[in-house]
Amino acid sequence: MGANIVHCGAAGTGQTANVCNNLILAISMIGVAEGMDLGVRLGIDPHKLAAIVNTSSGQVHASTIFVNDGFFIFCAKVLVSDF
């Protein structure tokens, strides 16, 4: 934490940059969750789908971090009541 420090300008602009960054992450997380859910509902094994996404154009930070630790796979199973 704090390894990359960037001066953004006047007071408060760093917080603005942080909010923008968090918004981008949240949107990509939603996209990954929706894509994983759609794939599972259409019969694709979530582990195989995660492997495909993470080695193709769908790869984003959220898919790399959260899918690999099983979080979105768990969410997909919950959505289809497989728990």
PDB file of N, CA and C in Angstrom:
ATOM      1  N   MET A   1       0.842  -1.170   0.000  1.00  0.00           N
ATOM      2  CA  MET A   1       0.000   0.000   0.000  1.00  0.00           C
ATOM      3  C   MET A   1       0.888   1.235   0.000  1.00  0.00           C
ATOM      4  N   GLY A   2       0.544   2.180  -0.825  1.00  0.00           N
ATOM      5  CA  GLY A   2       1.306   3.415  -0.880  1.00  0.00           C
ATOM      6  C   GLY A   2       2.567   3.329  -1.709  1.00  0.00           C
ATOM      7  N   ALA A   3       2.722   2.266  -2.501  1.00  0.00           N
ATOM      8  CA  ALA A   3       3.931   2.108  -3.304  1.00  0.00           C
ATOM      9  C   ALA A   3       3.958   3.094  -4.469  1.00  0.00           C
ATOM     10  N   ASN A   4       2.793   3.417  -5.014  1.00  0.00           N
ATOM     11  CA  ASN A   4       2.698   4.361  -6.123  1.00  0.00           C
ATOM     12  C   ASN A   4       2.020   5.634  -5.653  1.00  0.00           C
ATOM     13  N   ILE A   5       2.773   6.685  -5.521  1.00  0.00           N
ATOM     14  CA  ILE A   5       2.230   7.970  -5.097  1.00  0.00           C
ATOM     15  C   ILE A   5       2.270   8.912  -6.290  1.00  0.00           C
ATOM     16  N   VAL A   6       1.102   9.448  -6.661  1.00  0.00           N
ATOM     17  CA  VAL A   6       0.993  10.345  -7.805  1.00  0.00           C
ATOM     18  C   VAL A   6       0.374  11.652  -7.332  1.00  0.00           C
ATOM     19  N   HIS A   7       1.046  12.747  -7.584  1.00  0.00           N
ATOM     20  CA  HIS A   7       0.498  14.069  -7.257  1.00  0.00           C
ATOM     21  C   HIS A   7      -0.499  14.430  -8.350  1.00  0.00           C
ATOM     22  N   CYS A   8      -1.766  14.626  -7.963  1.00  0.00           N
ATOM     23  CA  CYS A   8      -2.831  14.863  -8.945  1.00  0.00           C
ATOM     24  C   CYS A   8      -3.166  16.338  -9.127  1.00  0.00           C
ATOM     25  N   GLY A   9      -2.717  17.180  -8.240  1.00  0.00           N
ATOM     26  CA  GLY A   9      -3.052  18.602  -8.354  1.00  0.00           C
ATOM     27  C   GLY A   9      -3.506  19.144  -7.015  1.00  0.00           C
ATOM     28  N   ALA A  10      -4.529  19.955  -7.055  1.00  0.00           N
ATOM     29  CA  ALA A  10      -5.035  20.626  -5.853  1.00  0.00           C
ATOM     30  C   ALA A  10      -5.595  19.610  -4.855  1.00  0.00           C
ATOM     31  N   ALA A  11      -5.791  20.092  -3.631  1.00  0.00           N
ATOM     32  CA  ALA A  11      -6.341  19.246  -2.572  1.00  0.00           C
ATOM     33  C   ALA A  11      -7.660  18.618  -3.013  1.00  0.00           C
ATOM     34  N   GLY A  12      -7.790  17.331  -2.807  1.00  0.00           N
ATOM     35  CA  GLY A  12      -9.014  16.614  -3.139  1.00  0.00           C
ATOM     36  C   GLY A  12      -8.975  15.897  -4.478  1.00  0.00           C
ATOM     37  N   THR A  13      -8.033  16.260  -5.360  1.00  0.00           N
ATOM     38  CA  THR A  13      -8.013  15.604  -6.668  1.00  0.00           C
ATOM     39  C   THR A  13      -7.545  14.151  -6.564  1.00  0.00           C
ATOM     40  N   GLY A  14      -6.754  13.843  -5.574  1.00  0.00           N
ATOM     41  CA  GLY A  14      -6.359  12.454  -5.360  1.00  0.00           C
ATOM     42  C   GLY A  14      -7.552  11.599  -4.978  1.00  0.00           C
ATOM     43  N   GLN A  15      -8.439  12.147  -4.167  1.00  0.00           N
ATOM     44  CA  GLN A  15      -9.660  11.421  -3.799  1.00  0.00           C
ATOM     45  C   GLN A  15     -10.559  11.228  -5.015  1.00  0.00           C
ATOM     46  N   THR A  16     -10.587  12.221  -5.879  1.00  0.00           N
ATOM     47  CA  THR A  16     -11.364  12.098  -7.117  1.00  0.00           C
ATOM     48  C   THR A  16     -10.823  10.962  -7.973  1.00  0.00           C
ATOM     49  N   ALA A  17      -9.507  10.906  -8.103  1.00  0.00           N
ATOM     50  CA  ALA A  17      -8.883   9.830  -8.877  1.00  0.00           C
ATOM     51  C   ALA A  17      -9.194   8.469  -8.251  1.00  0.00           C
ATOM     52  N   ASN A  18      -9.189   8.403  -6.927  1.00  0.00           N
ATOM     53  CA  ASN A  18      -9.488   7.153  -6.234  1.00  0.00           C
ATOM     54  C   ASN A  18     -10.923   6.709  -6.481  1.00  0.00           C
ATOM     55  N   VAL A  19     -11.868   7.634  -6.440  1.00  0.00           N
ATOM     56  CA  VAL A  19     -13.267   7.307  -6.702  1.00  0.00           C
ATOM     57  C   VAL A  19     -13.432   6.791  -8.132  1.00  0.00           C
ATOM     58  N   CYS A  20     -12.770   7.446  -9.086  1.00  0.00           N
ATOM     59  CA  CYS A  20     -12.846   7.015 -10.484  1.00  0.00           C
ATOM     60  C   CYS A  20     -12.267   5.610 -10.643  1.00  0.00           C
ATOM     61  N   ASN A  21     -11.136   5.353 -10.015  1.00  0.00           N
ATOM     62  CA  ASN A  21     -10.510   4.042 -10.077  1.00  0.00           C
ATOM     63  C   ASN A  21     -11.419   2.972  -9.473  1.00  0.00           C
ATOM     64  N   ASN A  22     -12.013   3.263  -8.323  1.00  0.00           N
ATOM     65  CA  ASN A  22     -12.905   2.300  -7.676  1.00  0.00           C
ATOM     66  C   ASN A  22     -14.155   2.046  -8.510  1.00  0.00           C
ATOM     67  N   LEU A  23     -14.663   3.071  -9.205  1.00  0.00           N
ATOM     68  CA  LEU A  23     -15.813   2.899 -10.082  1.00  0.00           C
ATOM     69  C   LEU A  23     -15.467   1.948 -11.219  1.00  0.00           C
ATOM     70  N   ILE A  24     -14.303   2.137 -11.815  1.00  0.00           N
ATOM     71  CA  ILE A  24     -13.871   1.258 -12.909  1.00  0.00           C
ATOM     72  C   ILE A  24     -13.743  -0.183 -12.420  1.00  0.00           C
ATOM     73  N   LEU A  25     -13.170  -0.378 -11.246  1.00  0.00           N
ATOM     74  CA  LEU A  25     -13.048  -1.726 -10.688  1.00  0.00           C
ATOM     75  C   LEU A  25     -14.425  -2.335 -10.444  1.00  0.00           C
ATOM     76  N   ALA A  26     -15.335  -1.564  -9.858  1.00  0.00           N
ATOM     77  CA  ALA A  26     -16.670  -2.086  -9.557  1.00  0.00           C
ATOM     78  C   ALA A  26     -17.397  -2.502 -10.831  1.00  0.00           C
ATOM     79  N   ILE A  27     -17.292  -1.703 -11.877  1.00  0.00           N
ATOM     80  CA  ILE A  27     -17.955  -2.024 -13.136  1.00  0.00           C
ATOM     81  C   ILE A  27     -17.367  -3.302 -13.736  1.00  0.00           C
ATOM     82  N   SER A  28     -16.053  -3.434 -13.674  1.00  0.00           N
ATOM     83  CA  SER A  28     -15.446  -4.651 -14.225  1.00  0.00           C
ATOM     84  C   SER A  28     -15.806  -5.873 -13.387  1.00  0.00           C
ATOM     85  N   MET A  29     -15.931  -5.714 -12.062  1.00  0.00           N
ATOM     86  CA  MET A  29     -16.346  -6.825 -11.213  1.00  0.00           C
ATOM     87  C   MET A  29     -17.764  -7.269 -11.557  1.00  0.00           C
ATOM     88  N   ILE A  30     -18.640  -6.311 -11.811  1.00  0.00           N
ATOM     89  CA  ILE A  30     -20.013  -6.647 -12.187  1.00  0.00           C
ATOM     90  C   ILE A  30     -20.023  -7.396 -13.522  1.00  0.00           C
ATOM     91  N   GLY A  31     -19.219  -6.939 -14.464  1.00  0.00           N
ATOM     92  CA  GLY A  31     -19.136  -7.614 -15.760  1.00  0.00           C
ATOM     93  C   GLY A  31     -18.650  -9.044 -15.634  1.00  0.00           C
ATOM     94  N   VAL A  32     -17.646  -9.252 -14.806  1.00  0.00           N
ATOM     95  CA  VAL A  32     -17.122 -10.603 -14.589  1.00  0.00           C
ATOM     96  C   VAL A  32     -18.193 -11.472 -13.927  1.00  0.00           C
ATOM     97  N   ALA A  33     -18.854 -10.946 -12.913  1.00  0.00           N
ATOM     98  CA  ALA A  33     -19.890 -11.721 -12.217  1.00  0.00           C
ATOM     99  C   ALA A  33     -21.033 -12.086 -13.163  1.00  0.00           C
ATOM    100  N   GLU A  34     -21.472 -11.125 -13.981  1.00  0.00           N
ATOM    101  CA  GLU A  34     -22.571 -11.393 -14.913  1.00  0.00           C
ATOM    102  C   GLU A  34     -22.147 -12.403 -15.978  1.00  0.00           C
ATOM    103  N   GLY A  35     -20.934 -12.258 -16.487  1.00  0.00           N
ATOM    104  CA  GLY A  35     -20.442 -13.197 -17.486  1.00  0.00           C
ATOM    105  C   GLY A  35     -20.313 -14.602 -16.929  1.00  0.00           C
ATOM    106  N   MET A  36     -19.795 -14.713 -15.716  1.00  0.00           N
ATOM    107  CA  MET A  36     -19.670 -16.025 -15.086  1.00  0.00           C
ATOM    108  C   MET A  36     -21.052 -16.629 -14.834  1.00  0.00           C
ATOM    109  N   ASP A  37     -21.975 -15.815 -14.369  1.00  0.00           N
ATOM    110  CA  ASP A  37     -23.333 -16.303 -14.118  1.00  0.00           C
ATOM    111  C   ASP A  37     -23.977 -16.783 -15.406  1.00  0.00           C
ATOM    112  N   LEU A  38     -23.855 -16.007 -16.475  1.00  0.00           N
ATOM    113  CA  LEU A  38     -24.431 -16.402 -17.752  1.00  0.00           C
ATOM    114  C   LEU A  38     -23.836 -17.723 -18.236  1.00  0.00           C
ATOM    115  N   GLY A  39     -22.520 -17.824 -18.161  1.00  0.00           N
ATOM    116  CA  GLY A  39     -21.864 -19.056 -18.596  1.00  0.00           C
ATOM    117  C   GLY A  39     -22.323 -20.269 -17.817  1.00  0.00           C
ATOM    118  N   VAL A  40     -22.420 -20.129 -16.501  1.00  0.00           N
ATOM    119  CA  VAL A  40     -22.860 -21.254 -15.658  1.00  0.00           C
ATOM    120  C   VAL A  40     -24.301 -21.617 -15.974  1.00  0.00           C
ATOM    121  N   ARG A  41     -25.157 -20.614 -16.123  1.00  0.00           N
ATOM    122  CA  ARG A  41     -26.563 -20.882 -16.437  1.00  0.00           C
ATOM    123  C   ARG A  41     -26.728 -21.555 -17.803  1.00  0.00           C
ATOM    124  N   LEU A  42     -25.772 -21.311 -18.716  1.00  0.00           N
ATOM    125  CA  LEU A  42     -25.838 -21.933 -20.038  1.00  0.00           C
ATOM    126  C   LEU A  42     -25.057 -23.243 -20.107  1.00  0.00           C
ATOM    127  N   GLY A  43     -24.550 -23.692 -18.946  1.00  0.00           N
ATOM    128  CA  GLY A  43     -23.967 -25.022 -18.865  1.00  0.00           C
ATOM    129  C   GLY A  43     -22.455 -25.119 -18.975  1.00  0.00           C
ATOM    130  N   ILE A  44     -21.749 -23.998 -18.951  1.00  0.00           N
ATOM    131  CA  ILE A  44     -20.289 -24.051 -19.025  1.00  0.00           C
ATOM    132  C   ILE A  44     -19.725 -24.257 -17.627  1.00  0.00           C
ATOM    133  N   ASP A  45     -18.756 -25.138 -17.499  1.00  0.00           N
ATOM    134  CA  ASP A  45     -18.076 -25.343 -16.221  1.00  0.00           C
ATOM    135  C   ASP A  45     -17.403 -24.030 -15.819  1.00  0.00           C
ATOM    136  N   PRO A  46     -17.658 -23.524 -14.606  1.00  0.00           N
ATOM    137  CA  PRO A  46     -17.101 -22.228 -14.218  1.00  0.00           C
ATOM    138  C   PRO A  46     -15.573 -22.189 -14.212  1.00  0.00           C
ATOM    139  N   HIS A  47     -14.931 -23.307 -13.897  1.00  0.00           N
ATOM    140  CA  HIS A  47     -13.470 -23.337 -13.900  1.00  0.00           C
ATOM    141  C   HIS A  47     -12.930 -23.206 -15.322  1.00  0.00           C
ATOM    142  N   LYS A  48     -13.590 -23.883 -16.269  1.00  0.00           N
ATOM    143  CA  LYS A  48     -13.166 -23.784 -17.665  1.00  0.00           C
ATOM    144  C   LYS A  48     -13.427 -22.385 -18.212  1.00  0.00           C
ATOM    145  N   LEU A  49     -14.575 -21.815 -17.871  1.00  0.00           N
ATOM    146  CA  LEU A  49     -14.888 -20.464 -18.325  1.00  0.00           C
ATOM    147  C   LEU A  49     -13.877 -19.461 -17.765  1.00  0.00           C
ATOM    148  N   ALA A  50     -13.532 -19.610 -16.493  1.00  0.00           N
ATOM    149  CA  ALA A  50     -12.542 -18.717 -15.883  1.00  0.00           C
ATOM    150  C   ALA A  50     -11.202 -18.828 -16.599  1.00  0.00           C
ATOM    151  N   ALA A  51     -10.813 -20.046 -16.950  1.00  0.00           N
ATOM    152  CA  ALA A  51      -9.546 -20.244 -17.664  1.00  0.00           C
ATOM    153  C   ALA A  51      -9.584 -19.588 -19.040  1.00  0.00           C
ATOM    154  N   ILE A  52     -10.714 -19.685 -19.716  1.00  0.00           N
ATOM    155  CA  ILE A  52     -10.859 -19.060 -21.033  1.00  0.00           C
ATOM    156  C   ILE A  52     -10.800 -17.545 -20.912  1.00  0.00           C
ATOM    157  N   VAL A  53     -11.582 -16.995 -19.994  1.00  0.00           N
ATOM    158  CA  VAL A  53     -11.629 -15.541 -19.816  1.00  0.00           C
ATOM    159  C   VAL A  53     -10.250 -14.994 -19.475  1.00  0.00           C
ATOM    160  N   ASN A  54      -9.553 -15.672 -18.570  1.00  0.00           N
ATOM    161  CA  ASN A  54      -8.270 -15.149 -18.095  1.00  0.00           C
ATOM    162  C   ASN A  54      -7.117 -15.334 -19.076  1.00  0.00           C
ATOM    163  N   THR A  55      -7.383 -15.970 -20.216  1.00  0.00           N
ATOM    164  CA  THR A  55      -6.346 -16.075 -21.244  1.00  0.00           C
ATOM    165  C   THR A  55      -6.828 -15.466 -22.560  1.00  0.00           C
ATOM    166  N   SER A  56      -7.856 -14.623 -22.488  1.00  0.00           N
ATOM    167  CA  SER A  56      -8.382 -14.015 -23.712  1.00  0.00           C
ATOM    168  C   SER A  56      -8.769 -12.558 -23.454  1.00  0.00           C
ATOM    169  N   SER A  57      -9.519 -11.991 -24.374  1.00  0.00           N
ATOM    170  CA  SER A  57      -9.814 -10.557 -24.327  1.00  0.00           C
ATOM    171  C   SER A  57     -10.686 -10.145 -23.145  1.00  0.00           C
ATOM    172  N   GLY A  58     -11.332 -11.079 -22.477  1.00  0.00           N
ATOM    173  CA  GLY A  58     -12.157 -10.753 -21.323  1.00  0.00           C
ATOM    174  C   GLY A  58     -11.380 -10.567 -20.033  1.00  0.00           C
ATOM    175  N   GLN A  59     -10.086 -10.828 -20.078  1.00  0.00           N
ATOM    176  CA  GLN A  59      -9.283 -10.744 -18.853  1.00  0.00           C
ATOM    177  C   GLN A  59      -9.181  -9.300 -18.366  1.00  0.00           C
ATOM    178  N   VAL A  60      -9.549  -9.097 -17.128  1.00  0.00           N
ATOM    179  CA  VAL A  60      -9.392  -7.829 -16.422  1.00  0.00           C
ATOM    180  C   VAL A  60      -8.889  -8.163 -15.021  1.00  0.00           C
ATOM    181  N   HIS A  61      -8.482  -7.164 -14.297  1.00  0.00           N
ATOM    182  CA  HIS A  61      -7.955  -7.392 -12.946  1.00  0.00           C
ATOM    183  C   HIS A  61      -8.956  -8.175 -12.097  1.00  0.00           C
ATOM    184  N   ALA A  62     -10.230  -7.822 -12.197  1.00  0.00           N
ATOM    185  CA  ALA A  62     -11.255  -8.493 -11.388  1.00  0.00           C
ATOM    186  C   ALA A  62     -11.360  -9.978 -11.717  1.00  0.00           C
ATOM    187  N   SER A  63     -11.254 -10.336 -12.991  1.00  0.00           N
ATOM    188  CA  SER A  63     -11.349 -11.757 -13.334  1.00  0.00           C
ATOM    189  C   SER A  63     -10.115 -12.515 -12.873  1.00  0.00           C
ATOM    190  N   THR A  64      -8.976 -11.882 -12.937  1.00  0.00           N
ATOM    191  CA  THR A  64      -7.730 -12.538 -12.539  1.00  0.00           C
ATOM    192  C   THR A  64      -7.683 -12.768 -11.031  1.00  0.00           C
ATOM    193  N   ILE A  65      -8.082 -11.781 -10.260  1.00  0.00           N
ATOM    194  CA  ILE A  65      -8.001 -11.867  -8.796  1.00  0.00           C
ATOM    195  C   ILE A  65      -9.162 -12.662  -8.220  1.00  0.00           C
ATOM    196  N   PHE A  66     -10.392 -12.298  -8.554  1.00  0.00           N
ATOM    197  CA  PHE A  66     -11.545 -12.858  -7.866  1.00  0.00           C
ATOM    198  C   PHE A  66     -11.982 -14.212  -8.393  1.00  0.00           C
ATOM    199  N   VAL A  67     -11.863 -14.452  -9.685  1.00  0.00           N
ATOM    200  CA  VAL A  67     -12.274 -15.754 -10.212  1.00  0.00           C
ATOM    201  C   VAL A  67     -11.310 -16.831  -9.738  1.00  0.00           C
ATOM    202  N   ASN A  68     -10.030 -16.530  -9.730  1.00  0.00           N
ATOM    203  CA  ASN A  68      -9.064 -17.548  -9.335  1.00  0.00           C
ATOM    204  C   ASN A  68      -9.189 -17.948  -7.873  1.00  0.00           C
ATOM    205  N   ASP A  69      -9.640 -17.047  -7.014  1.00  0.00           N
ATOM    206  CA  ASP A  69      -9.767 -17.447  -5.611  1.00  0.00           C
ATOM    207  C   ASP A  69     -11.136 -18.056  -5.322  1.00  0.00           C
ATOM    208  N   GLY A  70     -11.932 -18.256  -6.358  1.00  0.00           N
ATOM    209  CA  GLY A  70     -13.196 -18.955  -6.208  1.00  0.00           C
ATOM    210  C   GLY A  70     -14.384 -18.093  -5.847  1.00  0.00           C
ATOM    211  N   PHE A  71     -14.204 -16.795  -5.660  1.00  0.00           N
ATOM    212  CA  PHE A  71     -15.299 -15.941  -5.215  1.00  0.00           C
ATOM    213  C   PHE A  71     -16.443 -15.919  -6.217  1.00  0.00           C
ATOM    214  N   PHE A  72     -16.146 -15.644  -7.480  1.00  0.00           N
ATOM    215  CA  PHE A  72     -17.216 -15.574  -8.466  1.00  0.00           C
ATOM    216  C   PHE A  72     -17.763 -16.954  -8.794  1.00  0.00           C
ATOM    217  N   ILE A  73     -16.935 -17.964  -8.692  1.00  0.00           N
ATOM    218  CA  ILE A  73     -17.428 -19.328  -8.890  1.00  0.00           C
ATOM    219  C   ILE A  73     -18.436 -19.656  -7.797  1.00  0.00           C
ATOM    220  N   PHE A  74     -18.134 -19.259  -6.567  1.00  0.00           N
ATOM    221  CA  PHE A  74     -19.075 -19.442  -5.458  1.00  0.00           C
ATOM    222  C   PHE A  74     -20.373 -18.687  -5.731  1.00  0.00           C
ATOM    223  N   CYS A  75     -20.257 -17.425  -6.168  1.00  0.00           N
ATOM    224  CA  CYS A  75     -21.460 -16.630  -6.454  1.00  0.00           C
ATOM    225  C   CYS A  75     -22.301 -17.279  -7.542  1.00  0.00           C
ATOM    226  N   ALA A  76     -21.644 -17.805  -8.577  1.00  0.00           N
ATOM    227  CA  ALA A  76     -22.375 -18.471  -9.651  1.00  0.00           C
ATOM    228  C   ALA A  76     -23.127 -19.687  -9.113  1.00  0.00           C
ATOM    229  N   LYS A  77     -22.509 -20.429  -8.215  1.00  0.00           N
ATOM    230  CA  LYS A  77     -23.178 -21.599  -7.639  1.00  0.00           C
ATOM    231  C   LYS A  77     -24.367 -21.177  -6.782  1.00  0.00           C
ATOM    232  N   VAL A  78     -24.224 -20.088  -6.051  1.00  0.00           N
ATOM    233  CA  VAL A  78     -25.330 -19.600  -5.228  1.00  0.00           C
ATOM    234  C   VAL A  78     -26.503 -19.201  -6.112  1.00  0.00           C
ATOM    235  N   LEU A  79     -26.199 -18.530  -7.245  1.00  0.00           N
ATOM    236  CA  LEU A  79     -27.270 -18.077  -8.127  1.00  0.00           C
ATOM    237  C   LEU A  79     -28.057 -19.235  -8.722  1.00  0.00           C
ATOM    238  N   VAL A  80     -27.443 -20.389  -8.891  1.00  0.00           N
ATOM    239  CA  VAL A  80     -28.166 -21.550  -9.411  1.00  0.00           C
ATOM    240  C   VAL A  80     -28.510 -22.526  -8.294  1.00  0.00           C
ATOM    241  N   SER A  81     -28.433 -22.073  -7.057  1.00  0.00           N
ATOM    242  CA  SER A  81     -28.780 -22.858  -5.871  1.00  0.00           C
ATOM    243  C   SER A  81     -27.996 -24.154  -5.767  1.00  0.00           C
ATOM    244  N   ASP A  82     -26.708 -24.105  -6.134  1.00  0.00           N
ATOM    245  CA  ASP A  82     -25.840 -25.284  -6.060  1.00  0.00           C
ATOM    246  C   ASP A  82     -24.868 -25.122  -4.894  1.00  0.00           C
ATOM    247  N   PHE A  83     -25.401 -25.203  -3.664  1.00  0.00           N
ATOM    248  CA  PHE A  83     -24.568 -25.045  -2.488  1.00  0.00           C
ATOM    249  C   PHE A  83     -24.966 -26.020  -1.400  1.00  0.00           C
TER     250      PHE A  83
END
